[in-house]
Structure formats: structure tokens, C-alpha cells
Amino acid sequence: DAESGRTISRTAQPNFYYGLVFSADGSTLYASGGETEVVYAFPFAKGYLAAPRVLKVGEEKEQRVPCGLALSPDGATIAVAESWGNAVTLLDEKSGAIKARVNFDKETRPYDVRYLPDGKTLVASLWGGAGIAVIDTEKPDAAPRRVATGDVPNELAMTRDGARVFVSNANINTISVID
């Protein structure tokens, strides 16, 4: 409860990691399952999370480690940054099927993802790649455009209109602003 500061509910799963994002209508909370290679889709109502649907990103032995999450503006696709899998995976929100996987060089380590308002463009921070990738989700097989940032880019934010992307660079303690 934000007013009282008390915990009103808690949910446990085998593993959680960085990514959390709500659906536009607030009825579902998506959470990265980290080393369990899943995204949890928790129904949310009256302050409580119910048992989740489990959307599989890969087999545990693959060690993809889902990290940052983003939901497309139309709510149909969940973008998943795979920090150990060196990829960004696009999951169908309803079926959980993998729509596409954008692979990066080893040790690139995608960390966070954000959709631009057009719903066609996705930005991924590349924790091991000192930059961001700009992905055309309608052409996921095309090479993403890369933009340099500082070292260890991690969390992303953007202006409401998508005109500027802000990237936190951990090891050099800066924020890159990209238009």
C-alpha cells in the first residue's frame, strides 16, 4: 500500500530478474523469470497478483536469462532482452510463441528494451556492446542499426513521443541522450 507503506501481498516463483512491465490497461504484470528462461504474466486486480501464465523463452540449459521487458503499444508482442543469450526475442502475448529472435554477437548482452510509440521500432541497450540497437520489428532478420553510448549501457527511458532515448551507462556514470 503506497499510503501506509505496508506490503499487502507477495508472490514467489523460482526466479525473478530485472524486467517488469504492466499491460496498458493495468490488468497484467509481466515479470522476467531470469535463469528459469520464462516470462511470467500475472493477472492483477484489487492490489493482488494471481497465478501467472508462463511464457517460455527457451530451455533452461540454453541460459538465455530473460532480462528487460517491453510490451508493444498494441499489447500483442512482448520484447525480451536476453542478457546471456545475446538476443532479443519477440513473444506473442496470447500464445507465448516465439515470433522472432534477433541475435547479436557474443558478449553483447542485451539488457533492457523499449518500443517507440510507432510499435514497429524497438530499442535495446547492449550492456556488453557499449551502445544500443534499433530494431525494425517488421524486419527482424535485418541487421539492427547500432548507436554508440558509454560503457555498460543498461536501463532505458524515453520521452512520451519517442523523440529521445535516455541510456544509463553504469561504469562511467553518465546518461546518453539519443535522438
PDB file of C-alpha atoms in Angstrom:
ATOM      1  CA  ASP A   1       0.000   0.000   0.000  1.00  0.00           C
ATOM      2  CA  ALA A   2       1.648   3.264  -1.107  1.00  0.00           C
ATOM      3  CA  GLU A   3      -0.048   5.310   1.624  1.00  0.00           C
ATOM      4  CA  SER A   4       0.739   3.092   4.611  1.00  0.00           C
ATOM      5  CA  GLY A   5       3.981   1.609   3.286  1.00  0.00           C
ATOM      6  CA  ARG A   6       2.940  -1.914   4.229  1.00  0.00           C
ATOM      7  CA  THR A   7       3.265  -4.950   1.999  1.00  0.00           C
ATOM      8  CA  ILE A   8      -0.218  -6.162   1.089  1.00  0.00           C
ATOM      9  CA  SER A   9       0.774  -9.202  -0.937  1.00  0.00           C
ATOM     10  CA  ARG A  10       3.800 -11.103  -2.119  1.00  0.00           C
ATOM     11  CA  THR A  11       4.281 -13.756  -4.773  1.00  0.00           C
ATOM     12  CA  ALA A  12       7.121 -16.224  -5.140  1.00  0.00           C
ATOM     13  CA  GLN A  13       8.492 -18.017  -8.173  1.00  0.00           C
ATOM     14  CA  PRO A  14      11.732 -19.984  -8.650  1.00  0.00           C
ATOM     15  CA  ASN A  15      13.493 -16.956 -10.145  1.00  0.00           C
ATOM     16  CA  PHE A  16      12.907 -13.285 -10.959  1.00  0.00           C
ATOM     17  CA  TYR A  17      15.281 -10.855 -12.639  1.00  0.00           C
ATOM     18  CA  TYR A  18      15.277  -7.259 -13.873  1.00  0.00           C
ATOM     19  CA  GLY A  19      12.253  -6.984 -16.183  1.00  0.00           C
ATOM     20  CA  LEU A  20       8.826  -5.776 -15.039  1.00  0.00           C
ATOM     21  CA  VAL A  21       6.148  -4.164 -17.204  1.00  0.00           C
ATOM     22  CA  PHE A  22       2.376  -3.686 -16.916  1.00  0.00           C
ATOM     23  CA  SER A  23      -0.122  -4.090 -19.731  1.00  0.00           C
ATOM     24  CA  ALA A  24      -1.620  -0.777 -20.905  1.00  0.00           C
ATOM     25  CA  ASP A  25      -4.876  -1.449 -19.043  1.00  0.00           C
ATOM     26  CA  GLY A  26      -3.061  -2.477 -15.836  1.00  0.00           C
ATOM     27  CA  SER A  27      -4.652  -5.945 -15.738  1.00  0.00           C
ATOM     28  CA  THR A  28      -1.433  -7.937 -16.259  1.00  0.00           C
ATOM     29  CA  LEU A  29       2.062  -7.619 -14.803  1.00  0.00           C
ATOM     30  CA  TYR A  30       4.843  -9.262 -16.814  1.00  0.00           C
ATOM     31  CA  ALA A  31       7.975 -10.307 -14.931  1.00  0.00           C
ATOM     32  CA  SER A  32      11.248 -11.751 -16.156  1.00  0.00           C
ATOM     33  CA  GLY A  33      11.938 -15.244 -14.856  1.00  0.00           C
ATOM     34  CA  GLY A  34      15.701 -14.906 -15.313  1.00  0.00           C
ATOM     35  CA  GLU A  35      17.500 -18.244 -15.277  1.00  0.00           C
ATOM     36  CA  THR A  36      14.230 -20.188 -15.496  1.00  0.00           C
ATOM     37  CA  GLU A  37      14.016 -18.893 -19.115  1.00  0.00           C
ATOM     38  CA  VAL A  38      10.428 -17.653 -18.861  1.00  0.00           C
ATOM     39  CA  VAL A  39       8.315 -14.530 -18.627  1.00  0.00           C
ATOM     40  CA  TYR A  40       5.521 -14.659 -16.040  1.00  0.00           C
ATOM     41  CA  ALA A  41       2.203 -12.973 -16.952  1.00  0.00           C
ATOM     42  CA  PHE A  42       0.428 -12.283 -13.646  1.00  0.00           C
ATOM     43  CA  PRO A  43      -3.248 -11.265 -13.671  1.00  0.00           C
ATOM     44  CA  PHE A  44      -3.541  -8.210 -11.403  1.00  0.00           C
ATOM     45  CA  ALA A  45      -6.710  -6.986  -9.671  1.00  0.00           C
ATOM     46  CA  LYS A  46      -7.507  -5.140  -6.436  1.00  0.00           C
ATOM     47  CA  GLY A  47      -3.832  -4.975  -5.495  1.00  0.00           C
ATOM     48  CA  TYR A  48      -3.178  -8.703  -5.820  1.00  0.00           C
ATOM     49  CA  LEU A  49      -1.330 -10.897  -8.287  1.00  0.00           C
ATOM     50  CA  ALA A  50      -2.944 -14.207  -9.257  1.00  0.00           C
ATOM     51  CA  ALA A  51      -1.252 -17.373 -10.552  1.00  0.00           C
ATOM     52  CA  PRO A  52       0.686 -16.483 -13.720  1.00  0.00           C
ATOM     53  CA  ARG A  53       0.662 -17.788 -17.251  1.00  0.00           C
ATOM     54  CA  VAL A  54       4.196 -18.901 -18.072  1.00  0.00           C
ATOM     55  CA  LEU A  55       5.643 -17.814 -21.429  1.00  0.00           C
ATOM     56  CA  LYS A  56       8.743 -19.812 -22.335  1.00  0.00           C
ATOM     57  CA  VAL A  57      11.715 -18.013 -23.893  1.00  0.00           C
ATOM     58  CA  GLY A  58      13.924 -21.103 -24.101  1.00  0.00           C
ATOM     59  CA  GLU A  59      15.084 -24.229 -22.320  1.00  0.00           C
ATOM     60  CA  GLU A  60      16.929 -23.727 -19.019  1.00  0.00           C
ATOM     61  CA  LYS A  61      20.043 -25.372 -20.455  1.00  0.00           C
ATOM     62  CA  GLU A  62      20.214 -22.601 -23.094  1.00  0.00           C
ATOM     63  CA  GLN A  63      20.944 -19.976 -20.397  1.00  0.00           C
ATOM     64  CA  ARG A  64      19.334 -17.065 -22.233  1.00  0.00           C
ATOM     65  CA  VAL A  65      18.389 -15.274 -18.964  1.00  0.00           C
ATOM     66  CA  PRO A  66      15.437 -13.020 -19.840  1.00  0.00           C
ATOM     67  CA  CYS A  67      16.112  -9.541 -18.523  1.00  0.00           C
ATOM     68  CA  GLY A  68      14.383  -6.310 -19.618  1.00  0.00           C
ATOM     69  CA  LEU A  69      10.833  -6.482 -20.977  1.00  0.00           C
ATOM     70  CA  ALA A  70       8.677  -4.234 -23.140  1.00  0.00           C
ATOM     71  CA  LEU A  71       5.104  -4.633 -24.334  1.00  0.00           C
ATOM     72  CA  SER A  72       4.249  -3.388 -27.823  1.00  0.00           C
ATOM     73  CA  PRO A  73       1.799  -0.461 -27.885  1.00  0.00           C
ATOM     74  CA  ASP A  74      -0.940  -2.763 -29.238  1.00  0.00           C
ATOM     75  CA  GLY A  75      -0.239  -5.287 -26.459  1.00  0.00           C
ATOM     76  CA  ALA A  76       0.302  -8.153 -28.919  1.00  0.00           C
ATOM     77  CA  THR A  77       4.057  -8.659 -28.509  1.00  0.00           C
ATOM     78  CA  ILE A  78       6.417  -8.897 -25.551  1.00  0.00           C
ATOM     79  CA  ALA A  79      10.028  -7.976 -26.319  1.00  0.00           C
ATOM     80  CA  VAL A  80      12.521  -9.803 -24.108  1.00  0.00           C
ATOM     81  CA  ALA A  81      16.181  -8.812 -23.749  1.00  0.00           C
ATOM     82  CA  GLU A  82      18.217 -11.980 -23.193  1.00  0.00           C
ATOM     83  CA  SER A  83      21.280 -10.872 -21.264  1.00  0.00           C
ATOM     84  CA  TRP A  84      23.163 -14.177 -21.510  1.00  0.00           C
ATOM     85  CA  GLY A  85      21.593 -15.340 -24.762  1.00  0.00           C
ATOM     86  CA  ASN A  86      22.852 -12.275 -26.658  1.00  0.00           C
ATOM     87  CA  ALA A  87      19.471 -11.846 -28.317  1.00  0.00           C
ATOM     88  CA  VAL A  88      16.157 -10.026 -28.196  1.00  0.00           C
ATOM     89  CA  THR A  89      13.146 -12.310 -28.513  1.00  0.00           C
ATOM     90  CA  LEU A  90       9.660 -11.232 -29.582  1.00  0.00           C
ATOM     91  CA  LEU A  91       6.923 -13.327 -27.960  1.00  0.00           C
ATOM     92  CA  ASP A  92       3.280 -13.478 -28.974  1.00  0.00           C
ATOM     93  CA  GLU A  93       1.449 -12.216 -25.879  1.00  0.00           C
ATOM     94  CA  LYS A  94      -1.542 -14.540 -26.252  1.00  0.00           C
ATOM     95  CA  SER A  95       0.089 -17.842 -27.246  1.00  0.00           C
ATOM     96  CA  GLY A  96       3.609 -17.331 -25.885  1.00  0.00           C
ATOM     97  CA  ALA A  97       5.015 -18.446 -29.239  1.00  0.00           C
ATOM     98  CA  ILE A  98       8.322 -17.006 -30.377  1.00  0.00           C
ATOM     99  CA  LYS A  99       7.572 -14.621 -33.266  1.00  0.00           C
ATOM    100  CA  ALA A 100      11.197 -13.691 -33.917  1.00  0.00           C
ATOM    101  CA  ARG A 101      14.630 -13.699 -32.323  1.00  0.00           C
ATOM    102  CA  VAL A 102      17.217 -11.012 -33.132  1.00  0.00           C
ATOM    103  CA  ASN A 103      20.684 -12.393 -32.419  1.00  0.00           C
ATOM    104  CA  PHE A 104      23.737 -10.324 -31.508  1.00  0.00           C
ATOM    105  CA  ASP A 105      27.454 -11.056 -31.264  1.00  0.00           C
ATOM    106  CA  LYS A 106      28.703 -12.982 -28.233  1.00  0.00           C
ATOM    107  CA  GLU A 107      29.067 -10.881 -25.067  1.00  0.00           C
ATOM    108  CA  THR A 108      26.811  -8.095 -26.448  1.00  0.00           C
ATOM    109  CA  ARG A 109      24.357  -8.840 -23.605  1.00  0.00           C
ATOM    110  CA  PRO A 110      21.065  -7.021 -24.348  1.00  0.00           C
ATOM    111  CA  TYR A 111      19.802  -5.676 -21.022  1.00  0.00           C
ATOM    112  CA  ASP A 112      16.710  -3.524 -21.492  1.00  0.00           C
ATOM    113  CA  VAL A 113      14.198  -2.889 -24.284  1.00  0.00           C
ATOM    114  CA  ARG A 114      11.667  -0.155 -25.140  1.00  0.00           C
ATOM    115  CA  TYR A 115       9.194   0.194 -28.007  1.00  0.00           C
ATOM    116  CA  LEU A 116       8.922   3.516 -29.767  1.00  0.00           C
ATOM    117  CA  PRO A 117       5.306   4.759 -29.990  1.00  0.00           C
ATOM    118  CA  ASP A 118       5.062   3.577 -33.628  1.00  0.00           C
ATOM    119  CA  GLY A 119       5.084  -0.032 -32.315  1.00  0.00           C
ATOM    120  CA  LYS A 120       7.421  -1.046 -35.141  1.00  0.00           C
ATOM    121  CA  THR A 121      10.713   0.147 -33.698  1.00  0.00           C
ATOM    122  CA  LEU A 122      12.357  -1.393 -30.673  1.00  0.00           C
ATOM    123  CA  VAL A 123      15.435  -0.076 -28.848  1.00  0.00           C
ATOM    124  CA  ALA A 124      17.683  -2.461 -26.887  1.00  0.00           C
ATOM    125  CA  SER A 125      20.536  -1.482 -24.581  1.00  0.00           C
ATOM    126  CA  LEU A 126      23.621  -3.604 -25.221  1.00  0.00           C
ATOM    127  CA  TRP A 127      25.295  -3.965 -21.847  1.00  0.00           C
ATOM    128  CA  GLY A 128      28.406  -5.595 -23.306  1.00  0.00           C
ATOM    129  CA  GLY A 129      28.290  -3.663 -26.566  1.00  0.00           C
ATOM    130  CA  ALA A 130      28.682  -0.027 -25.433  1.00  0.00           C
ATOM    131  CA  GLY A 131      25.633   1.024 -27.400  1.00  0.00           C
ATOM    132  CA  ILE A 132      22.008   0.494 -28.285  1.00  0.00           C
ATOM    133  CA  ALA A 133      20.442  -1.442 -31.130  1.00  0.00           C
ATOM    134  CA  VAL A 134      17.500  -0.026 -33.069  1.00  0.00           C
ATOM    135  CA  ILE A 135      15.426  -2.964 -34.279  1.00  0.00           C
ATOM    136  CA  ASP A 136      12.779  -2.888 -37.012  1.00  0.00           C
ATOM    137  CA  THR A 137      10.284  -5.424 -35.620  1.00  0.00           C
ATOM    138  CA  GLU A 138       8.653  -5.764 -39.046  1.00  0.00           C
ATOM    139  CA  LYS A 139      12.038  -6.907 -40.452  1.00  0.00           C
ATOM    140  CA  PRO A 140      13.620  -8.789 -37.522  1.00  0.00           C
ATOM    141  CA  ASP A 141      16.080 -10.567 -39.830  1.00  0.00           C
ATOM    142  CA  ALA A 142      17.587  -7.244 -40.931  1.00  0.00           C
ATOM    143  CA  ALA A 143      20.706  -6.089 -39.085  1.00  0.00           C
ATOM    144  CA  PRO A 144      19.735  -3.624 -36.347  1.00  0.00           C
ATOM    145  CA  ARG A 145      21.165  -0.112 -36.525  1.00  0.00           C
ATOM    146  CA  ARG A 146      23.723   0.457 -33.773  1.00  0.00           C
ATOM    147  CA  VAL A 147      24.264   3.722 -31.894  1.00  0.00           C
ATOM    148  CA  ALA A 148      27.247   4.175 -29.560  1.00  0.00           C
ATOM    149  CA  THR A 149      26.696   5.139 -25.922  1.00  0.00           C
ATOM    150  CA  GLY A 150      29.025   4.945 -22.932  1.00  0.00           C
ATOM    151  CA  ASP A 151      30.311   1.731 -21.385  1.00  0.00           C
ATOM    152  CA  VAL A 152      27.838  -0.744 -19.884  1.00  0.00           C
ATOM    153  CA  PRO A 153      24.559   0.762 -21.106  1.00  0.00           C
ATOM    154  CA  ASN A 154      21.713  -0.677 -19.081  1.00  0.00           C
ATOM    155  CA  GLU A 155      18.379   0.971 -18.276  1.00  0.00           C
ATOM    156  CA  LEU A 156      16.431   2.839 -20.950  1.00  0.00           C
ATOM    157  CA  ALA A 157      13.819   5.584 -20.764  1.00  0.00           C
ATOM    158  CA  MET A 158      12.300   7.722 -23.486  1.00  0.00           C
ATOM    159  CA  THR A 159      10.175  10.770 -23.973  1.00  0.00           C
ATOM    160  CA  ARG A 160       6.474  10.039 -24.395  1.00  0.00           C
ATOM    161  CA  ASP A 161       6.674  10.827 -28.131  1.00  0.00           C
ATOM    162  CA  GLY A 162       9.764   8.618 -28.592  1.00  0.00           C
ATOM    163  CA  ALA A 163      11.845  11.506 -29.933  1.00  0.00           C
ATOM    164  CA  ARG A 164      14.627  10.983 -27.387  1.00  0.00           C
ATOM    165  CA  VAL A 165      16.029   7.846 -25.758  1.00  0.00           C
ATOM    166  CA  PHE A 166      17.940   8.072 -22.480  1.00  0.00           C
ATOM    167  CA  VAL A 167      20.525   5.412 -21.657  1.00  0.00           C
ATOM    168  CA  SER A 168      22.133   4.917 -18.252  1.00  0.00           C
ATOM    169  CA  ASN A 169      25.822   3.950 -18.590  1.00  0.00           C
ATOM    170  CA  ALA A 170      26.866   2.110 -15.433  1.00  0.00           C
ATOM    171  CA  ASN A 171      30.665   2.033 -15.361  1.00  0.00           C
ATOM    172  CA  ILE A 172      31.179   5.649 -16.396  1.00  0.00           C
ATOM    173  CA  ASN A 173      28.201   7.071 -14.501  1.00  0.00           C
ATOM    174  CA  THR A 174      26.698   9.011 -17.401  1.00  0.00           C
ATOM    175  CA  ILE A 175      23.417   9.205 -19.264  1.00  0.00           C
ATOM    176  CA  SER A 176      23.490   9.233 -23.060  1.00  0.00           C
ATOM    177  CA  VAL A 177      20.679  11.155 -24.770  1.00  0.00           C
ATOM    178  CA  ILE A 178      19.907   9.942 -28.293  1.00  0.00           C
ATOM    179  CA  ASP A 179      17.517  11.425 -30.845  1.00  0.00           C
TER     180      ASP A 179
END
